[in-house]
Short mmCIF file of C-alpha atoms and ligand atoms in Angstrom, two decimals:
data_model
loop_
_atom_site.label_atom_id
_atom_site.label_comp_id
_atom_site.label_asym_id
_atom_site.label_seq_id
_atom_site.Cartn_x
_atom_site.Cartn_y
_atom_site.Cartn_z
CA MET A 1 -134.86 115.14 15.72
CA LYS A 2 -136.75 117.64 17.83
CA LYS A 3 -133.90 119.39 19.61
CA ILE A 4 -130.37 120.16 18.39
CA ALA A 5 -127.54 122.44 19.56
CA VAL A 6 -124.94 124.66 17.96
CA LEU A 7 -121.52 125.84 19.16
CA THR A 8 -118.52 127.73 17.77
CA SER A 9 -115.03 126.55 18.66
CA GLY A 10 -111.36 127.47 18.07
CA GLY A 11 -110.42 130.82 16.51
CA ASP A 12 -113.44 132.96 15.58
CA ALA A 13 -113.92 133.79 11.90
CA PRO A 14 -116.03 136.44 10.14
CA GLY A 15 -119.13 134.72 8.78
CA MET A 16 -119.63 132.48 11.82
CA ASN A 17 -122.58 134.64 12.86
CA ALA A 18 -124.12 134.27 9.39
CA ALA A 19 -123.80 130.50 9.85
CA ILE A 20 -125.36 130.65 13.35
CA ARG A 21 -128.27 132.73 12.00
CA SER A 22 -128.80 130.23 9.24
CA VAL A 23 -128.73 127.30 11.69
CA ILE A 24 -131.28 129.02 13.97
CA ARG A 25 -133.63 129.98 11.16
CA MET A 26 -133.46 126.65 9.31
CA ALA A 27 -134.03 124.74 12.56
CA GLY A 28 -137.07 126.97 13.25
CA PHE A 29 -138.33 126.40 9.71
CA LEU A 30 -138.07 122.64 10.23
CA HIS A 31 -139.79 122.81 13.65
CA CYS A 32 -136.73 121.82 15.61
CA GLU A 33 -135.68 123.43 18.90
CA ILE A 34 -132.21 124.93 18.84
CA VAL A 35 -129.92 125.37 21.84
CA GLY A 36 -126.89 127.67 21.74
CA ILE A 37 -123.81 126.47 23.63
CA HIS A 38 -121.50 129.31 24.67
CA ARG A 39 -117.68 129.16 24.50
CA GLY A 40 -117.27 125.97 22.47
CA TYR A 41 -116.45 122.76 24.27
CA SER A 42 -115.71 124.70 27.49
CA GLY A 43 -119.35 125.83 27.60
CA LEU A 44 -120.49 122.29 26.83
CA LEU A 45 -118.62 120.92 29.85
CA GLU A 46 -119.95 123.76 32.03
CA GLU A 47 -123.52 123.44 30.66
CA ASP A 48 -123.48 127.05 29.52
CA PHE A 49 -126.60 126.60 27.35
CA ARG A 50 -129.36 128.90 26.13
CA LEU A 51 -132.45 128.20 24.07
CA LEU A 52 -132.26 130.26 20.86
CA THR A 53 -135.20 131.76 19.01
CA ASN A 54 -135.59 133.41 15.63
CA ARG A 55 -135.18 136.71 17.40
CA ASP A 56 -131.63 135.82 18.52
CA ALA A 57 -130.69 135.57 14.85
CA GLY A 58 -131.71 139.18 14.19
CA GLY A 59 -129.02 141.75 13.37
CA ILE A 60 -126.05 139.37 13.54
CA VAL A 61 -125.55 138.36 9.93
CA LEU A 62 -122.90 141.01 9.19
CA ARG A 63 -121.28 141.05 12.61
CA GLY A 64 -117.74 139.70 13.01
CA GLY A 65 -116.75 137.37 15.86
CA THR A 66 -119.34 134.92 17.13
CA MET A 67 -122.42 135.72 19.22
CA LEU A 68 -122.03 132.32 20.91
CA LYS A 69 -118.43 133.17 21.89
CA THR A 70 -115.69 130.67 21.30
CA ALA A 71 -112.84 129.03 23.18
CA ARG A 72 -109.96 126.66 22.95
CA CYS A 73 -110.67 123.95 25.49
CA PRO A 74 -107.64 121.73 26.21
CA ALA A 75 -109.77 119.68 28.65
CA PHE A 76 -111.74 118.31 25.71
CA PHE A 77 -108.76 116.28 24.52
CA ASP A 78 -109.42 114.07 27.52
CA GLU A 79 -111.69 111.08 26.82
CA ASP A 80 -113.43 111.30 30.20
CA ASN A 81 -114.41 114.90 29.43
CA GLN A 82 -115.65 113.91 25.98
CA LYS A 83 -117.85 111.28 27.67
CA LYS A 84 -119.01 113.94 30.15
CA GLY A 85 -119.91 116.23 27.19
CA ALA A 86 -121.92 113.46 25.50
CA ARG A 87 -123.70 112.72 28.78
CA ILE A 88 -124.61 116.38 29.29
CA LEU A 89 -126.04 116.65 25.78
CA LYS A 90 -128.14 113.52 26.31
CA ASN A 91 -129.35 114.77 29.70
CA HIS A 92 -130.56 117.98 28.04
CA GLY A 93 -132.46 115.96 25.42
CA ILE A 94 -130.19 117.28 22.66
CA GLU A 95 -130.25 114.82 19.77
CA GLY A 96 -127.69 116.38 17.45
CA LEU A 97 -124.96 119.02 17.43
CA VAL A 98 -123.73 121.52 14.82
CA VAL A 99 -120.10 122.50 15.41
CA ILE A 100 -118.67 125.55 13.63
CA GLY A 101 -114.88 125.59 13.75
CA GLY A 102 -111.56 124.50 12.32
CA ASP A 103 -109.55 121.29 12.08
CA GLY A 104 -109.25 120.85 15.84
CA SER A 105 -112.95 121.44 16.43
CA VAL A 106 -113.77 118.67 13.93
CA GLN A 107 -111.80 116.24 16.10
CA GLY A 108 -113.92 117.18 19.09
CA ALA A 109 -117.10 116.70 17.03
CA ALA A 110 -115.87 113.33 15.75
CA ALA A 111 -115.16 112.24 19.33
CA LEU A 112 -118.73 113.11 20.36
CA SER A 113 -120.09 111.24 17.35
CA SER A 114 -118.20 108.13 18.32
CA LEU A 115 -119.93 108.41 21.72
CA GLY A 116 -123.36 108.31 20.09
CA ILE A 117 -124.07 112.02 19.55
CA PRO A 118 -124.82 112.82 15.91
CA THR A 119 -122.69 115.81 14.89
CA VAL A 120 -122.01 117.79 11.74
CA THR A 121 -119.24 120.37 11.37
CA ILE A 122 -119.20 123.58 9.36
CA PRO A 123 -115.65 124.63 8.45
CA GLY A 124 -114.98 128.01 10.05
CA THR A 125 -111.43 129.36 10.21
CA ILE A 126 -109.60 132.19 8.50
CA ASP A 127 -106.73 129.79 7.70
CA ASN A 128 -108.53 127.82 4.94
CA ASP A 129 -106.50 124.79 5.93
CA MET A 130 -109.28 122.20 6.21
CA HIS A 131 -109.69 119.02 4.23
CA GLY A 132 -112.98 118.28 2.49
CA THR A 133 -113.87 121.84 1.50
CA ASP A 134 -112.53 124.30 -1.04
CA GLU A 135 -113.00 127.24 1.28
CA THR A 136 -113.60 127.87 4.97
CA ILE A 137 -115.80 130.60 6.44
CA GLY A 138 -113.71 133.70 7.25
CA HIS A 139 -110.84 133.19 4.84
CA ASP A 140 -112.09 135.62 2.21
CA THR A 141 -112.64 138.38 4.79
CA ALA A 142 -109.18 137.85 6.28
CA VAL A 143 -107.57 138.00 2.84
CA ASN A 144 -109.41 141.24 2.09
CA ALA A 145 -108.23 142.70 5.42
CA VAL A 146 -104.62 141.87 4.51
CA VAL A 147 -104.99 143.38 1.04
CA GLY A 148 -106.39 146.60 2.54
CA ALA A 149 -103.53 146.82 5.04
CA VAL A 150 -100.86 146.11 2.43
CA SER A 151 -102.10 148.84 0.12
CA ARG A 152 -101.68 151.32 3.00
CA ILE A 153 -98.28 149.94 3.93
CA ARG A 154 -97.11 150.14 0.31
CA ASP A 155 -97.88 153.89 0.27
CA THR A 156 -95.70 154.65 3.26
CA ALA A 157 -92.97 152.14 2.29
CA SER A 158 -92.81 153.77 -1.12
CA ALA A 159 -92.65 157.28 0.37
CA HIS A 160 -89.58 156.24 2.39
CA ASP A 161 -88.00 153.92 -0.19
CA ARG A 162 -88.34 151.03 2.23
CA ALA A 163 -89.00 147.36 1.72
CA ALA A 164 -91.94 146.12 3.78
CA ILE A 165 -92.42 142.79 5.50
CA ILE A 166 -96.01 141.99 6.45
CA GLU A 167 -96.45 138.93 8.67
CA VAL A 168 -99.87 137.35 8.28
CA MET A 169 -101.72 134.59 10.15
CA GLY A 170 -102.49 131.08 8.93
CA ARG A 171 -100.89 128.91 11.59
CA PHE A 172 -99.15 126.10 9.66
CA ALA A 173 -100.73 127.05 6.31
CA GLY A 174 -99.76 129.70 3.77
CA ASN A 175 -103.17 130.23 2.18
CA ILE A 176 -103.81 133.71 3.60
CA ALA A 177 -100.31 134.80 2.51
CA LEU A 178 -100.70 133.36 -0.96
CA ASP A 179 -104.20 134.66 -1.72
CA ALA A 180 -103.48 138.11 -0.28
CA GLY A 181 -100.03 138.19 -1.87
CA ILE A 182 -101.27 137.63 -5.39
CA ALA A 183 -104.22 139.97 -4.88
CA CYS A 184 -102.01 142.87 -3.83
CA GLY A 185 -99.12 142.18 -6.18
CA ALA A 186 -96.52 141.30 -3.54
CA GLU A 187 -93.00 140.90 -4.86
CA TYR A 188 -92.28 137.99 -2.49
CA ILE A 189 -94.61 135.53 -0.74
CA LEU A 190 -93.16 133.29 1.97
CA VAL A 191 -95.22 130.24 2.91
CA PRO A 192 -94.53 127.14 5.03
CA GLU A 193 -95.43 124.85 2.11
CA VAL A 194 -92.44 126.03 0.02
CA PRO A 195 -88.98 126.15 1.62
CA PHE A 196 -87.13 129.44 1.12
CA SER A 197 -83.69 130.78 1.85
CA ARG A 198 -83.20 134.07 3.72
CA GLU A 199 -79.88 134.47 1.93
CA LYS A 200 -81.48 134.18 -1.52
CA LEU A 201 -84.17 136.65 -0.51
CA ALA A 202 -81.48 139.09 0.65
CA ARG A 203 -79.56 138.76 -2.64
CA SER A 204 -82.75 139.23 -4.64
CA LEU A 205 -83.70 142.34 -2.66
CA ILE A 206 -80.26 143.87 -3.19
CA GLY A 207 -80.58 143.10 -6.92
CA GLN A 208 -84.02 144.71 -7.05
CA MET A 209 -82.76 147.84 -5.32
CA LYS A 210 -79.86 148.08 -7.79
CA GLU A 211 -82.39 147.85 -10.63
CA GLY A 212 -84.17 150.85 -9.16
CA ARG A 213 -87.07 149.18 -7.30
CA THR A 214 -87.31 151.12 -4.06
CA ASN A 215 -90.16 149.37 -2.27
CA SER A 216 -90.68 145.65 -2.30
CA ILE A 217 -93.56 143.98 -0.50
CA ILE A 218 -92.75 140.71 1.27
CA ILE A 219 -95.78 138.83 2.61
CA CYS A 220 -94.59 136.35 5.22
CA ALA A 221 -96.92 133.65 6.57
CA GLU A 222 -96.44 133.19 10.34
CA GLY A 223 -95.68 129.52 9.68
CA ALA A 224 -92.87 130.37 7.24
CA ASP A 225 -90.74 132.72 9.33
CA ASP A 226 -90.92 135.20 12.20
CA GLY A 227 -91.56 138.52 10.47
CA ARG A 228 -89.74 140.63 13.07
CA ALA A 229 -86.66 138.37 13.18
CA LEU A 230 -86.57 138.20 9.38
CA GLY A 231 -86.74 142.00 9.15
CA ASP A 232 -83.86 142.43 11.61
CA TRP A 233 -81.79 139.83 9.79
CA LEU A 234 -82.43 141.37 6.35
CA LYS A 235 -81.59 144.89 7.59
CA GLU A 236 -78.27 143.67 8.95
CA ARG A 237 -77.48 141.59 5.85
CA THR A 238 -78.54 144.04 3.12
CA ASN A 239 -78.39 147.49 4.69
CA ILE A 240 -81.77 148.14 3.10
CA ASP A 241 -84.29 150.10 5.14
CA ILE A 242 -87.04 147.65 6.06
CA CYS A 243 -90.32 148.21 7.89
CA THR A 244 -92.04 145.23 9.47
CA THR A 245 -95.71 144.91 10.37
CA ILE A 246 -97.24 141.98 12.23
CA LEU A 247 -100.86 142.26 11.17
CA GLY A 248 -102.22 140.05 13.96
CA PHE A 249 -105.85 140.04 15.01
CA ILE A 250 -106.91 142.79 12.64
CA GLN A 251 -107.18 139.92 10.13
CA ARG A 252 -109.67 137.99 12.22
CA GLY A 253 -112.28 140.58 13.17
CA GLY A 254 -114.63 142.81 11.26
CA ARG A 255 -117.65 142.53 9.04
CA PRO A 256 -117.63 139.41 6.89
CA SER A 257 -117.26 139.86 3.16
CA ALA A 258 -120.37 139.12 1.10
CA ARG A 259 -118.71 135.86 0.05
CA ASP A 260 -118.21 134.70 3.66
CA SER A 261 -121.71 135.78 4.65
CA ILE A 262 -123.17 133.78 1.75
CA LEU A 263 -120.93 130.79 2.55
CA GLY A 264 -121.98 130.84 6.23
CA SER A 265 -125.65 131.10 5.25
CA LEU A 266 -125.41 128.18 2.82
CA LEU A 267 -123.45 125.89 5.13
CA GLY A 268 -125.54 126.64 8.24
CA ALA A 269 -128.78 125.65 6.53
CA ALA A 270 -127.18 122.59 4.91
CA ALA A 271 -125.81 121.45 8.28
CA VAL A 272 -129.26 121.47 9.93
CA LYS A 273 -130.82 119.65 6.98
CA ALA A 274 -128.03 117.05 7.01
CA LEU A 275 -128.51 116.41 10.74
CA LEU A 276 -132.28 116.06 10.39
CA ASP A 277 -131.87 113.87 7.30
CA GLY A 278 -129.66 111.53 9.32
CA GLN A 279 -126.48 112.30 7.36
CA ILE A 280 -124.59 112.44 10.60
CA THR A 281 -120.88 112.59 11.51
CA SER A 282 -120.11 114.68 8.46
CA LEU A 283 -118.22 117.75 7.41
CA ILE A 284 -120.45 120.17 5.48
CA GLY A 285 -118.21 121.88 2.95
CA MET A 286 -118.15 123.35 -0.53
CA ASN A 287 -116.72 121.71 -3.61
CA LYS A 288 -116.65 123.61 -6.90
CA GLY A 289 -119.62 125.74 -5.86
CA GLU A 290 -121.73 122.83 -4.61
CA ILE A 291 -122.49 121.79 -1.03
CA ARG A 292 -120.54 118.68 -0.20
CA ILE A 293 -121.37 116.39 2.72
CA LEU A 294 -118.42 114.22 3.57
CA PRO A 295 -118.10 111.75 6.48
CA TYR A 296 -115.30 112.81 8.85
CA SER A 297 -113.40 109.62 8.05
CA GLU A 298 -113.42 110.49 4.32
CA ALA A 299 -112.58 114.16 4.92
CA ALA A 300 -109.58 113.13 7.06
CA LYS A 301 -108.20 111.09 4.16
CA GLU A 302 -108.21 114.11 1.84
CA LYS A 303 -105.17 116.32 1.78
CA LYS A 304 -105.64 120.05 1.38
CA ILE A 305 -103.69 120.80 -1.76
CA PHE A 306 -101.55 123.91 -1.68
CA LYS A 307 -102.22 126.00 -4.79
CA LYS A 308 -98.76 125.54 -6.27
CA GLY A 309 -99.85 126.90 -9.67
CA LEU A 310 -101.06 130.14 -8.08
CA TYR A 311 -97.84 130.36 -6.08
CA THR A 312 -95.72 129.98 -9.21
CA LEU A 313 -97.82 132.60 -10.99
CA ALA A 314 -97.45 135.00 -8.04
CA GLY A 315 -93.67 134.57 -8.36
CA ILE A 316 -93.70 135.25 -12.09
CA LEU A 317 -95.84 138.35 -11.61
CA GLY A 318 -93.69 139.43 -8.65
CA ALA A 319 -89.93 139.49 -8.12
CA ALA A 320 -89.11 136.46 -10.30
CA GLN A 321 -90.01 138.68 -13.26
CA GLU A 322 -86.73 140.55 -12.80
CA ASP A 323 -84.65 137.93 -11.04
CA GLU A 324 -83.47 135.01 -13.14
CA ASP A 325 -82.00 133.24 -10.15
CA ILE A 326 -85.28 132.91 -8.23
CA ALA A 327 -87.27 132.48 -11.48
CA GLU A 328 -85.36 129.24 -12.08
CA SER A 329 -85.36 127.61 -8.68
CA GLY A 330 -87.47 129.77 -6.38
CA LEU A 331 -86.39 131.61 -3.27
P1 ADP B 1 -109.58 125.08 15.33
O1 ADP B 1 -110.83 124.31 15.50
O2 ADP B 1 -109.80 126.49 14.89
O3 ADP B 1 -108.55 124.34 14.51
P2 ADP B 1 -108.15 124.28 17.72
O4 ADP B 1 -107.19 123.40 17.01
O5 ADP B 1 -107.61 125.15 18.81
O6 ADP B 1 -108.93 125.28 16.77
O7 ADP B 1 -109.32 123.35 18.31
C1 ADP B 1 -110.40 123.92 19.00
C2 ADP B 1 -110.82 123.03 20.12
O8 ADP B 1 -111.28 121.77 19.60
C3 ADP B 1 -109.71 122.64 21.09
O9 ADP B 1 -109.44 123.64 22.02
C4 ADP B 1 -110.33 121.41 21.75
O10 ADP B 1 -111.31 121.78 22.68
C5 ADP B 1 -111.01 120.75 20.56
N1 ADP B 1 -110.11 119.73 19.97
C6 ADP B 1 -109.05 119.94 19.16
N2 ADP B 1 -108.45 118.78 18.84
C7 ADP B 1 -109.14 117.80 19.49
C8 ADP B 1 -109.01 116.38 19.58
N3 ADP B 1 -108.03 115.71 18.96
N4 ADP B 1 -109.91 115.71 20.33
C9 ADP B 1 -110.90 116.36 20.97
N5 ADP B 1 -111.07 117.69 20.93
C10 ADP B 1 -110.21 118.42 20.20
O1 F6P B 2 -106.68 129.45 13.43
C1 F6P B 2 -106.92 130.82 13.33
C2 F6P B 2 -105.76 131.60 13.88
O2 F6P B 2 -106.07 132.98 13.77
C3 F6P B 2 -104.40 131.30 13.27
O3 F6P B 2 -104.22 131.93 12.02
C4 F6P B 2 -103.48 131.79 14.34
O4 F6P B 2 -102.22 131.15 14.29
C5 F6P B 2 -104.22 131.41 15.60
O5 F6P B 2 -105.59 131.31 15.26
C6 F6P B 2 -104.07 132.41 16.73
O6 F6P B 2 -104.74 131.85 17.82
P1 F6P B 2 -105.08 132.62 19.18
O7 F6P B 2 -106.32 133.40 18.96
O8 F6P B 2 -105.30 131.54 20.16
O9 F6P B 2 -103.90 133.49 19.48
#
């Protein structure tokens, strides 16, 4: 291959720029032209292309967001538009495409592959909800952002003897809530993967207050419950003073952690090599510290396993320690 392209798609994630830099520099090293496509599949359909040089990769490695910009492009669900995208790439002499994005973006890449465009996908999403890789670019940074915010919230909640609900992102997955929850010693972690009962949570909180605990931290994944509604309900039910914070986009921006920057650098280079080696239509992930190249069809068969052991441990270290009821059967 003499000319390939790269795009970022779906929600941005810290470390995407490190991956883009690595793609640009590895392509240059292997004497391959590299075209940047702006705004994901929207930019592909609108031919929003730019030739990238080594210089474009300068100064971006520790920047959050994505220098290529990103988008959600509903039009790309349509087969005619996928065909149009493949045609445009061919017309520009682009022989392969690196997609950096989440689960949805992989589907778009797979569609292009089935239309004769070799593609590889680098998993980039703060949610860490993708099959075929242990970790996605951006997750570690998002978890660290939550931990930083919770430590601040715990100070003020403690000063006022309040319980605190912190709603975190993750879409349908509880990985951000779980990883951040155990890291910051949350008393309760609510995730979509494990059903919970508001009533049991209320009873447990009342019990904790009676035992003298004046500030409990409840990390609530957005896919488990609506943080604001839960806070209102708990206040009414328990009479406990509760402060609720929806962390929102503060989790998605900012400088990538060293771990995400390293992950992006590793996966970007591996993606270019895989394309040029002809290992096409694959997800480029990490498995137990090693690069793993998995065909999309194989990756789709794998199920992302929720870390149940870690969740149970978080419970034991948190409120279940003092609450026999939830220790036995969960919330
Ligand atoms: P993420 O990649 O972060 O999971 P989305 O699910 O929003 O984010 O997907 C990003 C984009 O990928 C979508 O806006 C759309 O352009 C494309 N996409 C998602 N699913 C499909 C699909 N089934 N077929 C083709 N393109 C898709
Ligand atoms: O997939 C990343 C993510 O940040 C999810 O955690 C969240 O549910 C969603 O994107 C928010 O998407 P948007 O930026 O379109 O509001």
